Amino acid sequence: MTRGEAMTTTRARITGTGSYAPPKVLTNKDLEKMVETTDEWITTRSGIKQRRITVNEKTSEVAAKAARRALKAAGVLPREIDLVIVGTVTPDNVFPSTACFVQSILGVKSGVPAFDVSAACSGFLYAMDIADKYIKAGISKRALVVGVDIFSRIIDWKDRSTCVLFGDGAGAVVLKPSSGKKGILSSHIYSDGRLWQMLYTTESIPPNPFETKGKSNPECHPYVRMKGNETFKAAVRNMEEACLKVMKLNRLKPKDIGLLIPHQANIRIMNAIKDRLKLSDEQVFSDIEKYGNTSAASIPLALDEAVREKRIKAGDVVLFVSFGGGLTWASAAVRW
Ligand code: UT7
């Protein structure tokens, strides 16, 4: 750098958002007919009134619909994308990755790297964190990041403690490099594999014939299992801590936060974080009432709604925070 030349920081900037939720609506009243529950219990314990359910659509197709909307909003063509990362734990197949299917559906060029990230409800923030690093390193100029999950296929529909909580959907963003103040200020991802039994799926890869000793393979299906109460407490604790760290690092006070977009797992979790961070109701975004917990889709879906509802103005600081199976959690601060 020569004397007098302005020092510029390359940041990854979100230049377009998009989302997609399948049209079928499953209300709490519908669930009353399926398991022993009530609309009142679900509403007061979680804040959820309804969720969307996928019918005859693959994860990659749901993801591609959200991605197309994000590309349109960003004014970027699929052939201009040079990186595709999809956060999901409900892929179409074990392999290829959902990202490879999305690449094929959208017509993203051959040779462009496309891969999935498995971090459950933190999948989107994990994927965005990786894309942020690719952009800062100068490797990517136009990255497509998607968070998508179809939990309706891995929920145990007889387990009332989980089946009332989740829904399906996808959200996506397009990231580009930008010099200046706008963009991802910092992004942080965390995990603790020792606590995996708090929230996980049963095994989904069947044993081989040497393991079953010639007997036919037992049914092998990934069903969601969660210790609700423990997960609740860990979510509040870790999400608060992750917010405080990212705020401290970027010297942000509660009044500097334009909007907090937390993972939409439970309105009581979001309210607890709001209170602990001393934020007002207007500073926290929630659409859990309409969609339930959509896992990796929840943050980008909420972000897209917030953008379209004009809840974010140019220059606002948007804080993202997630928590999910793994355990995994993550946070990011973005200047819009
Ligand atoms: O996305 C990843 C992160 N996910 C989360 O962070 C979710 C964390 N957990 C939660 O959101 C909450 O713990 C739940 C919504 C799952 C449960 O709320 P809770 O206030 O922690 O309730 P609980 O688990 O302590 O259960 C209370 C009672 C139990 O009955 P008893 O034992 O007190 O008689 C449950 O059997 O509620 C019962 N119950 C239900 N009753 C009606 C559990 N599920 C239902 C249901 N309808 N669907």
mmCIF file of C-alpha atoms and ligand atoms in Angstrom:
data_model
loop_
_atom_site.group_PDB
_atom_site.id
_atom_site.type_symbol
_atom_site.label_atom_id
_atom_site.label_comp_id
_atom_site.label_asym_id
_atom_site.label_seq_id
_atom_site.Cartn_x
_atom_site.Cartn_y
_atom_site.Cartn_z
ATOM 1 C CA MET A 1 0.000 0.000 0.000
ATOM 2 C CA THR A 2 1.353 3.399 -0.921
ATOM 3 C CA ARG A 3 1.345 6.367 1.432
ATOM 4 C CA GLY A 4 -2.036 8.145 1.441
ATOM 5 C CA GLU A 5 -3.887 5.205 -0.060
ATOM 6 C CA ALA A 6 -7.058 4.550 1.924
ATOM 7 C CA MET A 7 -7.063 1.327 3.872
ATOM 8 C CA THR A 8 -10.053 -0.738 2.715
ATOM 9 C CA THR A 9 -11.473 -3.782 4.413
ATOM 10 C CA THR A 10 -13.071 -6.424 2.270
ATOM 11 C CA ARG A 11 -16.283 -7.643 3.817
ATOM 12 C CA ALA A 12 -18.913 -10.037 2.570
ATOM 13 C CA ARG A 13 -22.128 -8.159 1.995
ATOM 14 C CA ILE A 14 -25.629 -9.629 1.722
ATOM 15 C CA THR A 15 -26.907 -8.229 -1.575
ATOM 16 C CA GLY A 16 -30.112 -10.220 -1.951
ATOM 17 C CA THR A 17 -32.404 -12.381 0.166
ATOM 18 C CA GLY A 18 -35.068 -14.911 -0.767
ATOM 19 C CA SER A 19 -37.223 -17.519 0.906
ATOM 20 C CA TYR A 20 -39.775 -20.181 0.185
ATOM 21 C CA ALA A 21 -42.251 -21.995 2.403
ATOM 22 C CA PRO A 22 -44.382 -24.799 0.950
ATOM 23 C CA PRO A 23 -48.088 -23.907 0.570
ATOM 24 C CA LYS A 24 -49.598 -26.614 2.826
ATOM 25 C CA VAL A 25 -50.444 -25.135 6.251
ATOM 26 C CA LEU A 26 -50.728 -27.382 9.297
ATOM 27 C CA THR A 27 -52.399 -25.553 12.187
ATOM 28 C CA ASN A 28 -52.345 -26.361 15.897
ATOM 29 C CA LYS A 29 -56.014 -27.326 15.519
ATOM 30 C CA ASP A 30 -55.020 -29.866 12.840
ATOM 31 C CA LEU A 31 -52.439 -31.296 15.271
ATOM 32 C CA GLU A 32 -55.105 -31.700 17.963
ATOM 33 C CA LYS A 33 -56.574 -34.410 15.720
ATOM 34 C CA MET A 34 -53.214 -36.190 15.343
ATOM 35 C CA VAL A 35 -51.729 -36.271 18.888
ATOM 36 C CA GLU A 36 -52.885 -35.506 22.428
ATOM 37 C CA THR A 37 -52.243 -31.767 22.448
ATOM 38 C CA THR A 38 -54.058 -28.455 22.389
ATOM 39 C CA ASP A 39 -53.697 -25.204 20.503
ATOM 40 C CA GLU A 40 -53.463 -23.516 23.912
ATOM 41 C CA TRP A 41 -50.484 -25.694 25.043
ATOM 42 C CA ILE A 42 -48.559 -25.203 21.805
ATOM 43 C CA THR A 43 -49.222 -21.442 21.681
ATOM 44 C CA THR A 44 -48.323 -20.714 25.301
ATOM 45 C CA ARG A 45 -45.279 -23.052 25.444
ATOM 46 C CA SER A 46 -43.765 -22.190 22.059
ATOM 47 C CA GLY A 47 -45.551 -19.265 20.360
ATOM 48 C CA ILE A 48 -46.313 -21.419 17.304
ATOM 49 C CA LYS A 49 -49.772 -21.290 15.687
ATOM 50 C CA GLN A 50 -49.092 -23.046 12.399
ATOM 51 C CA ARG A 51 -46.296 -24.439 10.256
ATOM 52 C CA ARG A 52 -45.787 -25.272 6.549
ATOM 53 C CA ILE A 53 -45.459 -28.857 5.365
ATOM 54 C CA THR A 54 -43.794 -30.049 2.169
ATOM 55 C CA VAL A 55 -45.813 -32.300 -0.126
ATOM 56 C CA ASN A 56 -43.984 -33.950 -3.040
ATOM 57 C CA GLU A 57 -41.122 -31.450 -3.081
ATOM 58 C CA LYS A 58 -37.511 -32.353 -2.471
ATOM 59 C CA THR A 59 -35.215 -30.395 -0.166
ATOM 60 C CA SER A 60 -33.153 -29.291 -3.185
ATOM 61 C CA GLU A 61 -36.271 -28.011 -4.989
ATOM 62 C CA VAL A 62 -37.401 -26.060 -1.929
ATOM 63 C CA ALA A 63 -33.852 -24.676 -1.589
ATOM 64 C CA ALA A 64 -33.688 -23.737 -5.283
ATOM 65 C CA LYS A 65 -36.950 -21.773 -5.036
ATOM 66 C CA ALA A 66 -35.568 -19.656 -2.180
ATOM 67 C CA ALA A 67 -32.241 -19.303 -4.014
ATOM 68 C CA ARG A 68 -33.905 -18.061 -7.240
ATOM 69 C CA ARG A 69 -35.647 -15.323 -5.246
ATOM 70 C CA ALA A 70 -32.371 -14.306 -3.576
ATOM 71 C CA LEU A 71 -30.588 -14.214 -6.949
ATOM 72 C CA LYS A 72 -33.374 -12.054 -8.410
ATOM 73 C CA ALA A 73 -33.190 -9.663 -5.452
ATOM 74 C CA ALA A 74 -29.400 -9.439 -5.849
ATOM 75 C CA GLY A 75 -29.579 -9.024 -9.630
ATOM 76 C CA VAL A 76 -27.184 -11.949 -10.057
ATOM 77 C CA LEU A 77 -27.515 -14.709 -12.651
ATOM 78 C CA PRO A 78 -26.959 -18.371 -11.679
ATOM 79 C CA ARG A 79 -24.002 -18.516 -14.092
ATOM 80 C CA GLU A 80 -22.301 -15.711 -12.145
ATOM 81 C CA ILE A 81 -22.320 -17.696 -8.848
ATOM 82 C CA ASP A 82 -18.894 -19.071 -7.898
ATOM 83 C CA LEU A 83 -19.723 -20.840 -4.602
ATOM 84 C CA VAL A 84 -22.799 -22.740 -3.372
ATOM 85 C CA ILE A 85 -23.134 -23.708 0.285
ATOM 86 C CA VAL A 86 -26.272 -25.289 1.696
ATOM 87 C CA GLY A 87 -26.918 -25.725 5.416
ATOM 88 C CA THR A 88 -29.216 -28.711 5.898
ATOM 89 C CA VAL A 89 -29.673 -31.914 7.889
ATOM 90 C CA THR A 90 -32.493 -33.200 5.696
ATOM 91 C CA PRO A 91 -30.765 -33.699 2.319
ATOM 92 C CA ASP A 92 -32.491 -35.366 -0.639
ATOM 93 C CA ASN A 93 -29.970 -38.218 -0.528
ATOM 94 C CA VAL A 94 -26.923 -39.183 1.554
ATOM 95 C CA PHE A 95 -25.006 -38.018 -1.514
ATOM 96 C CA PRO A 96 -24.705 -36.062 -3.766
ATOM 97 C CA SER A 97 -24.995 -33.029 -1.523
ATOM 98 C CA THR A 98 -28.103 -30.887 -1.690
ATOM 99 C CA ALA A 99 -25.804 -28.077 -2.856
ATOM 100 C CA CYS A 100 -24.841 -30.145 -5.934
ATOM 101 C CA PHE A 101 -28.526 -30.712 -6.718
ATOM 102 C CA VAL A 102 -29.175 -26.969 -6.281
ATOM 103 C CA GLN A 103 -26.236 -26.213 -8.591
ATOM 104 C CA SER A 104 -27.780 -28.481 -11.221
ATOM 105 C CA ILE A 105 -31.353 -27.138 -10.840
ATOM 106 C CA LEU A 106 -30.263 -23.489 -11.053
ATOM 107 C CA GLY A 107 -27.679 -23.924 -13.786
ATOM 108 C CA VAL A 108 -24.684 -22.795 -11.738
ATOM 109 C CA LYS A 109 -21.516 -23.357 -13.829
ATOM 110 C CA SER A 110 -19.565 -26.612 -13.847
ATOM 111 C CA GLY A 111 -16.483 -26.452 -11.640
ATOM 112 C CA VAL A 112 -18.027 -24.139 -9.062
ATOM 113 C CA PRO A 113 -17.633 -25.699 -5.595
ATOM 114 C CA ALA A 114 -20.936 -26.780 -4.044
ATOM 115 C CA PHE A 115 -21.226 -28.494 -0.668
ATOM 116 C CA ASP A 116 -23.492 -28.974 2.351
ATOM 117 C CA VAL A 117 -22.880 -28.069 5.950
ATOM 118 C CA SER A 118 -24.428 -30.195 8.683
ATOM 119 C CA ALA A 119 -25.034 -28.071 11.765
ATOM 120 C CA ALA A 120 -28.784 -28.563 12.303
ATOM 121 C CA CYS A 121 -30.484 -25.274 13.247
ATOM 122 C CA SER A 122 -27.145 -23.434 13.009
ATOM 123 C CA GLY A 123 -26.654 -24.670 9.425
ATOM 124 C CA PHE A 124 -27.307 -21.314 7.778
ATOM 125 C CA LEU A 125 -24.981 -19.309 10.041
ATOM 126 C CA TYR A 126 -22.291 -21.990 9.666
ATOM 127 C CA ALA A 127 -22.665 -21.828 5.861
ATOM 128 C CA MET A 128 -22.607 -18.020 5.852
ATOM 129 C CA ASP A 129 -19.529 -18.042 8.093
ATOM 130 C CA ILE A 130 -17.668 -20.211 5.559
ATOM 131 C CA ALA A 131 -18.796 -18.051 2.630
ATOM 132 C CA ASP A 132 -17.679 -14.947 4.548
ATOM 133 C CA LYS A 133 -14.173 -16.422 4.859
ATOM 134 C CA TYR A 134 -14.048 -17.395 1.138
ATOM 135 C CA ILE A 135 -15.000 -13.839 0.209
ATOM 136 C CA LYS A 136 -12.543 -12.211 2.612
ATOM 137 C CA ALA A 137 -9.795 -14.466 1.227
ATOM 138 C CA GLY A 138 -10.619 -13.233 -2.278
ATOM 139 C CA ILE A 139 -11.619 -16.719 -3.493
ATOM 140 C CA SER A 140 -15.319 -16.033 -4.023
ATOM 141 C CA LYS A 141 -16.944 -12.993 -5.622
ATOM 142 C CA ARG A 142 -20.556 -14.168 -5.683
ATOM 143 C CA ALA A 143 -21.586 -16.771 -3.139
ATOM 144 C CA LEU A 144 -24.987 -18.388 -2.780
ATOM 145 C CA VAL A 145 -25.798 -19.513 0.772
ATOM 146 C CA VAL A 146 -28.970 -21.454 1.542
ATOM 147 C CA GLY A 147 -30.516 -22.731 4.761
ATOM 148 C CA VAL A 148 -33.134 -25.417 4.139
ATOM 149 C CA ASP A 149 -34.805 -28.188 6.103
ATOM 150 C CA ILE A 150 -37.764 -30.485 5.774
ATOM 151 C CA PHE A 151 -38.224 -31.726 9.331
ATOM 152 C CA SER A 152 -41.701 -33.090 8.513
ATOM 153 C CA ARG A 153 -39.853 -36.116 7.063
ATOM 154 C CA ILE A 154 -37.760 -36.801 10.176
ATOM 155 C CA ILE A 155 -40.280 -35.964 12.881
ATOM 156 C CA ASP A 156 -41.809 -38.796 14.825
ATOM 157 C CA TRP A 157 -45.427 -37.795 14.243
ATOM 158 C CA LYS A 158 -46.475 -39.825 17.299
ATOM 159 C CA ASP A 159 -44.172 -37.822 19.618
ATOM 160 C CA ARG A 160 -46.184 -34.807 20.749
ATOM 161 C CA SER A 161 -43.206 -33.246 22.484
ATOM 162 C CA THR A 162 -41.465 -32.622 19.132
ATOM 163 C CA CYS A 163 -44.000 -32.943 16.290
ATOM 164 C CA VAL A 164 -45.772 -29.722 17.250
ATOM 165 C CA LEU A 165 -42.607 -27.626 17.057
ATOM 166 C CA PHE A 166 -41.141 -27.997 13.574
ATOM 167 C CA GLY A 167 -42.019 -26.909 10.032
ATOM 168 C CA ASP A 168 -40.477 -26.870 6.545
ATOM 169 C CA GLY A 169 -38.923 -24.100 4.470
ATOM 170 C CA ALA A 170 -35.859 -22.466 2.975
ATOM 171 C CA GLY A 171 -34.097 -19.136 2.932
ATOM 172 C CA ALA A 172 -31.152 -17.894 0.897
ATOM 173 C CA VAL A 173 -28.762 -14.985 0.505
ATOM 174 C CA VAL A 174 -26.294 -13.850 -2.141
ATOM 175 C CA LEU A 175 -22.993 -12.516 -0.787
ATOM 176 C CA LYS A 176 -20.567 -10.249 -2.633
ATOM 177 C CA PRO A 177 -17.340 -8.561 -1.567
ATOM 178 C CA SER A 178 -17.606 -4.953 -0.528
ATOM 179 C CA SER A 179 -15.064 -2.454 0.681
ATOM 180 C CA GLY A 180 -16.341 -0.128 3.326
ATOM 181 C CA LYS A 181 -18.456 -0.245 6.418
ATOM 182 C CA LYS A 182 -21.320 -2.383 5.171
ATOM 183 C CA GLY A 183 -21.364 -6.170 5.322
ATOM 184 C CA ILE A 184 -20.616 -8.937 7.809
ATOM 185 C CA LEU A 185 -18.724 -7.274 10.673
ATOM 186 C CA SER A 186 -17.870 -10.599 12.260
ATOM 187 C CA SER A 187 -19.218 -14.131 12.347
ATOM 188 C CA HIS A 188 -18.602 -16.881 14.925
ATOM 189 C CA ILE A 189 -19.448 -20.576 15.023
ATOM 190 C CA TYR A 190 -19.316 -22.985 17.980
ATOM 191 C CA SER A 191 -20.048 -26.596 18.838
ATOM 192 C CA ASP A 192 -19.921 -29.090 21.695
ATOM 193 C CA GLY A 193 -20.216 -32.671 20.486
ATOM 194 C CA ARG A 194 -20.201 -34.022 24.041
ATOM 195 C CA LEU A 195 -23.774 -32.808 24.417
ATOM 196 C CA TRP A 196 -25.143 -34.447 21.244
ATOM 197 C CA GLN A 197 -27.741 -36.467 23.164
ATOM 198 C CA MET A 198 -29.740 -33.354 23.960
ATOM 199 C CA LEU A 199 -30.987 -33.074 20.382
ATOM 200 C CA TYR A 200 -30.330 -35.641 17.660
ATOM 201 C CA THR A 201 -31.868 -38.068 15.206
ATOM 202 C CA THR A 202 -31.927 -41.830 15.582
ATOM 203 C CA GLU A 203 -29.540 -43.704 13.271
ATOM 204 C CA SER A 204 -30.390 -43.515 9.610
ATOM 205 C CA ILE A 205 -27.688 -45.566 7.864
ATOM 206 C CA PRO A 206 -28.711 -49.243 7.960
ATOM 207 C CA PRO A 207 -26.226 -51.860 9.192
ATOM 208 C CA ASN A 208 -24.444 -54.064 6.635
ATOM 209 C CA PRO A 209 -25.158 -57.823 6.362
ATOM 210 C CA PHE A 210 -22.019 -58.640 8.425
ATOM 211 C CA GLU A 211 -23.477 -56.644 11.294
ATOM 212 C CA THR A 212 -27.019 -58.044 11.036
ATOM 213 C CA LYS A 213 -25.615 -61.626 10.803
ATOM 214 C CA GLY A 214 -27.737 -62.460 7.793
ATOM 215 C CA LYS A 215 -31.028 -61.270 9.299
ATOM 216 C CA SER A 216 -32.955 -58.739 7.288
ATOM 217 C CA ASN A 217 -31.998 -55.140 7.995
ATOM 218 C CA PRO A 218 -34.117 -53.559 10.709
ATOM 219 C CA GLU A 219 -35.985 -50.429 9.736
ATOM 220 C CA CYS A 220 -33.639 -47.493 9.907
ATOM 221 C CA HIS A 221 -35.141 -44.024 9.894
ATOM 222 C CA PRO A 222 -33.835 -40.772 11.346
ATOM 223 C CA TYR A 223 -36.359 -39.569 13.947
ATOM 224 C CA VAL A 224 -35.832 -36.334 15.897
ATOM 225 C CA ARG A 225 -35.287 -36.823 19.626
ATOM 226 C CA MET A 226 -34.989 -33.854 22.001
ATOM 227 C CA LYS A 227 -34.666 -33.278 25.723
ATOM 228 C CA GLY A 228 -36.859 -30.179 25.476
ATOM 229 C CA ASN A 229 -36.254 -28.620 28.851
ATOM 230 C CA GLU A 230 -32.452 -29.070 28.884
ATOM 231 C CA THR A 231 -32.245 -27.856 25.292
ATOM 232 C CA PHE A 232 -34.293 -24.792 26.211
ATOM 233 C CA LYS A 233 -31.890 -23.809 28.994
ATOM 234 C CA ALA A 234 -28.779 -24.490 26.904
ATOM 235 C CA ALA A 235 -30.266 -22.475 24.024
ATOM 236 C CA VAL A 236 -30.886 -19.409 26.197
ATOM 237 C CA ARG A 237 -27.442 -19.645 27.821
ATOM 238 C CA ASN A 238 -25.428 -20.158 24.630
ATOM 239 C CA MET A 239 -27.381 -17.730 22.473
ATOM 240 C CA GLU A 240 -27.051 -14.976 25.071
ATOM 241 C CA GLU A 241 -23.311 -15.625 25.384
ATOM 242 C CA ALA A 242 -22.835 -15.681 21.589
ATOM 243 C CA CYS A 243 -24.683 -12.354 21.262
ATOM 244 C CA LEU A 244 -22.655 -10.736 24.023
ATOM 245 C CA LYS A 245 -19.378 -11.897 22.435
ATOM 246 C CA VAL A 246 -20.196 -10.575 18.976
ATOM 247 C CA MET A 247 -21.472 -7.317 20.484
ATOM 248 C CA LYS A 248 -18.344 -6.869 22.594
ATOM 249 C CA LEU A 249 -16.045 -7.633 19.684
ATOM 250 C CA ASN A 250 -17.737 -5.025 17.505
ATOM 251 C CA ARG A 251 -18.206 -2.546 20.366
ATOM 252 C CA LEU A 252 -22.001 -2.671 20.033
ATOM 253 C CA LYS A 253 -24.327 -1.565 22.817
ATOM 254 C CA PRO A 254 -27.964 -2.739 22.976
ATOM 255 C CA LYS A 255 -29.110 0.596 21.479
ATOM 256 C CA ASP A 256 -26.848 -0.012 18.440
ATOM 257 C CA ILE A 257 -28.758 -3.152 17.434
ATOM 258 C CA GLY A 258 -31.230 -2.373 14.658
ATOM 259 C CA LEU A 259 -32.699 -5.863 14.615
ATOM 260 C CA LEU A 260 -31.907 -9.183 16.292
ATOM 261 C CA ILE A 261 -32.920 -12.167 14.159
ATOM 262 C CA PRO A 262 -32.656 -15.192 16.439
ATOM 263 C CA HIS A 263 -33.227 -18.816 15.517
ATOM 264 C CA GLN A 264 -36.983 -19.321 15.730
ATOM 265 C CA ALA A 265 -37.234 -22.276 18.120
ATOM 266 C CA ASN A 266 -39.484 -20.932 20.853
ATOM 267 C CA ILE A 267 -40.899 -17.445 21.533
ATOM 268 C CA ARG A 268 -40.000 -17.900 25.225
ATOM 269 C CA ILE A 269 -36.344 -18.444 24.291
ATOM 270 C CA MET A 270 -36.395 -15.312 22.121
ATOM 271 C CA ASN A 271 -38.038 -13.277 24.904
ATOM 272 C CA ALA A 272 -35.478 -14.494 27.441
ATOM 273 C CA ILE A 273 -32.626 -13.404 25.146
ATOM 274 C CA LYS A 274 -34.341 -10.062 24.477
ATOM 275 C CA ASP A 275 -34.616 -9.424 28.244
ATOM 276 C CA ARG A 276 -31.053 -10.533 29.008
ATOM 277 C CA LEU A 277 -29.658 -8.283 26.255
ATOM 278 C CA LYS A 278 -31.930 -5.411 27.307
ATOM 279 C CA LEU A 279 -33.505 -5.051 23.873
ATOM 280 C CA SER A 280 -36.983 -3.739 23.114
ATOM 281 C CA ASP A 281 -39.761 -5.759 21.417
ATOM 282 C CA GLU A 282 -39.163 -3.783 18.193
ATOM 283 C CA GLN A 283 -35.515 -4.850 18.123
ATOM 284 C CA VAL A 284 -36.328 -8.578 17.920
ATOM 285 C CA PHE A 285 -37.828 -10.235 14.840
ATOM 286 C CA SER A 286 -40.119 -13.236 15.078
ATOM 287 C CA ASP A 287 -42.229 -15.143 12.580
ATOM 288 C CA ILE A 288 -42.414 -18.354 14.619
ATOM 289 C CA GLU A 289 -46.197 -18.036 14.866
ATOM 290 C CA LYS A 290 -46.468 -18.700 11.106
ATOM 291 C CA TYR A 291 -43.674 -21.187 10.432
ATOM 292 C CA GLY A 292 -42.637 -22.928 13.680
ATOM 293 C CA ASN A 293 -39.033 -24.049 13.933
ATOM 294 C CA THR A 294 -37.715 -24.536 10.390
ATOM 295 C CA SER A 295 -34.200 -25.523 11.542
ATOM 296 C CA ALA A 296 -31.526 -24.247 9.121
ATOM 297 C CA ALA A 297 -34.157 -22.232 7.227
ATOM 298 C CA SER A 298 -35.355 -20.262 10.222
ATOM 299 C CA ILE A 299 -32.838 -17.381 10.181
ATOM 300 C CA PRO A 300 -32.695 -16.734 6.397
ATOM 301 C CA LEU A 301 -36.490 -17.097 6.151
ATOM 302 C CA ALA A 302 -36.940 -14.565 8.960
ATOM 303 C CA LEU A 303 -34.299 -12.293 7.389
ATOM 304 C CA ASP A 304 -36.110 -12.317 4.051
ATOM 305 C CA GLU A 305 -39.421 -11.491 5.756
ATOM 306 C CA ALA A 306 -37.752 -8.677 7.733
ATOM 307 C CA VAL A 307 -36.258 -7.234 4.514
ATOM 308 C CA ARG A 308 -39.559 -7.435 2.637
ATOM 309 C CA GLU A 309 -41.434 -5.893 5.609
ATOM 310 C CA LYS A 310 -38.829 -3.067 5.537
ATOM 311 C CA ARG A 311 -37.819 -3.756 9.133
ATOM 312 C CA ILE A 312 -34.154 -3.176 8.186
ATOM 313 C CA LYS A 313 -32.832 0.196 6.987
ATOM 314 C CA ALA A 314 -29.521 0.944 5.273
ATOM 315 C CA GLY A 315 -26.815 1.288 7.924
ATOM 316 C CA ASP A 316 -28.691 -0.779 10.570
ATOM 317 C CA VAL A 317 -26.770 -3.418 12.491
ATOM 318 C CA VAL A 318 -28.494 -6.799 12.260
ATOM 319 C CA LEU A 319 -27.535 -9.478 14.757
ATOM 320 C CA PHE A 320 -28.070 -13.157 14.016
ATOM 321 C CA VAL A 321 -27.896 -15.935 16.606
ATOM 322 C CA SER A 322 -28.654 -19.647 16.367
ATOM 323 C CA PHE A 323 -28.663 -22.825 18.433
ATOM 324 C CA GLY A 324 -29.230 -26.445 17.443
ATOM 325 C CA GLY A 325 -28.339 -30.118 17.448
ATOM 326 C CA GLY A 326 -24.688 -31.035 17.711
ATOM 327 C CA LEU A 327 -24.767 -29.067 19.871
ATOM 328 C CA THR A 328 -24.023 -26.127 17.608
ATOM 329 C CA TRP A 329 -24.522 -22.412 18.003
ATOM 330 C CA ALA A 330 -23.431 -19.309 16.086
ATOM 331 C CA SER A 331 -23.716 -15.555 15.839
ATOM 332 C CA ALA A 332 -22.996 -12.835 13.320
ATOM 333 C CA ALA A 333 -23.224 -9.050 13.202
ATOM 334 C CA VAL A 334 -23.980 -7.409 9.869
ATOM 335 C CA ARG A 335 -24.063 -3.734 8.937
ATOM 336 C CA TRP A 336 -26.860 -3.449 6.339
HETATM 337 O O1 UT7 B 1 -34.093 -25.792 17.341
HETATM 338 C C1 UT7 B 1 -33.176 -26.283 18.257
HETATM 339 C C2 UT7 B 1 -33.390 -25.761 19.581
HETATM 340 N N1 UT7 B 1 -34.666 -26.171 20.084
HETATM 341 C C3 UT7 B 1 -35.058 -25.671 21.193
HETATM 342 O O2 UT7 B 1 -34.370 -24.844 21.736
HETATM 343 C C4 UT7 B 1 -36.349 -26.137 21.811
HETATM 344 C C5 UT7 B 1 -36.177 -26.146 23.297
HETATM 345 N N2 UT7 B 1 -37.305 -26.609 24.074
HETATM 346 C C6 UT7 B 1 -38.525 -26.036 24.107
HETATM 347 O O3 UT7 B 1 -38.831 -25.190 23.310
HETATM 348 C C7 UT7 B 1 -39.461 -26.450 25.213
HETATM 349 O O4 UT7 B 1 -38.776 -27.182 26.179
HETATM 350 C C8 UT7 B 1 -40.689 -27.269 24.713
HETATM 351 C C9 UT7 B 1 -41.662 -26.398 23.914
HETATM 352 C C10 UT7 B 1 -40.215 -28.434 23.884
HETATM 353 C C11 UT7 B 1 -41.466 -27.811 25.917
HETATM 354 O O5 UT7 B 1 -41.825 -26.787 26.796
HETATM 355 P P1 UT7 B 1 -41.539 -26.945 28.360
HETATM 356 O O6 UT7 B 1 -42.166 -25.778 29.026
HETATM 357 O O7 UT7 B 1 -40.072 -27.136 28.549
HETATM 358 O O8 UT7 B 1 -42.376 -28.230 28.740
HETATM 359 P P2 UT7 B 1 -41.850 -29.625 29.343
HETATM 360 O O9 UT7 B 1 -40.985 -30.338 28.385
HETATM 361 O O10 UT7 B 1 -41.337 -29.364 30.698
HETATM 362 O O11 UT7 B 1 -43.189 -30.437 29.447
HETATM 363 C C12 UT7 B 1 -44.262 -29.998 30.250
HETATM 364 C C13 UT7 B 1 -45.459 -30.950 30.132
HETATM 365 C C14 UT7 B 1 -45.105 -32.432 30.270
HETATM 366 O O12 UT7 B 1 -46.128 -33.021 31.039
HETATM 367 P P3 UT7 B 1 -45.918 -33.322 32.623
HETATM 368 O O13 UT7 B 1 -44.762 -34.275 32.667
HETATM 369 O O14 UT7 B 1 -45.597 -31.985 33.241
HETATM 370 O O15 UT7 B 1 -47.223 -33.888 33.032
HETATM 371 C C15 UT7 B 1 -45.218 -32.961 28.852
HETATM 372 O O16 UT7 B 1 -45.607 -34.308 28.792
HETATM 373 O O17 UT7 B 1 -46.090 -30.811 28.858
HETATM 374 C C16 UT7 B 1 -46.314 -32.108 28.289
HETATM 375 N N3 UT7 B 1 -46.271 -31.987 26.855
HETATM 376 C C17 UT7 B 1 -47.347 -31.661 26.113
HETATM 377 N N4 UT7 B 1 -48.629 -31.415 26.447
HETATM 378 C C18 UT7 B 1 -49.475 -31.080 25.447
HETATM 379 C C19 UT7 B 1 -45.204 -32.127 26.025
HETATM 380 N N5 UT7 B 1 -45.560 -31.890 24.762
HETATM 381 C C20 UT7 B 1 -46.899 -31.592 24.774
HETATM 382 C C21 UT7 B 1 -47.827 -31.271 23.791
HETATM 383 N N6 UT7 B 1 -49.104 -31.016 24.181
HETATM 384 N N7 UT7 B 1 -47.501 -31.156 22.499
#
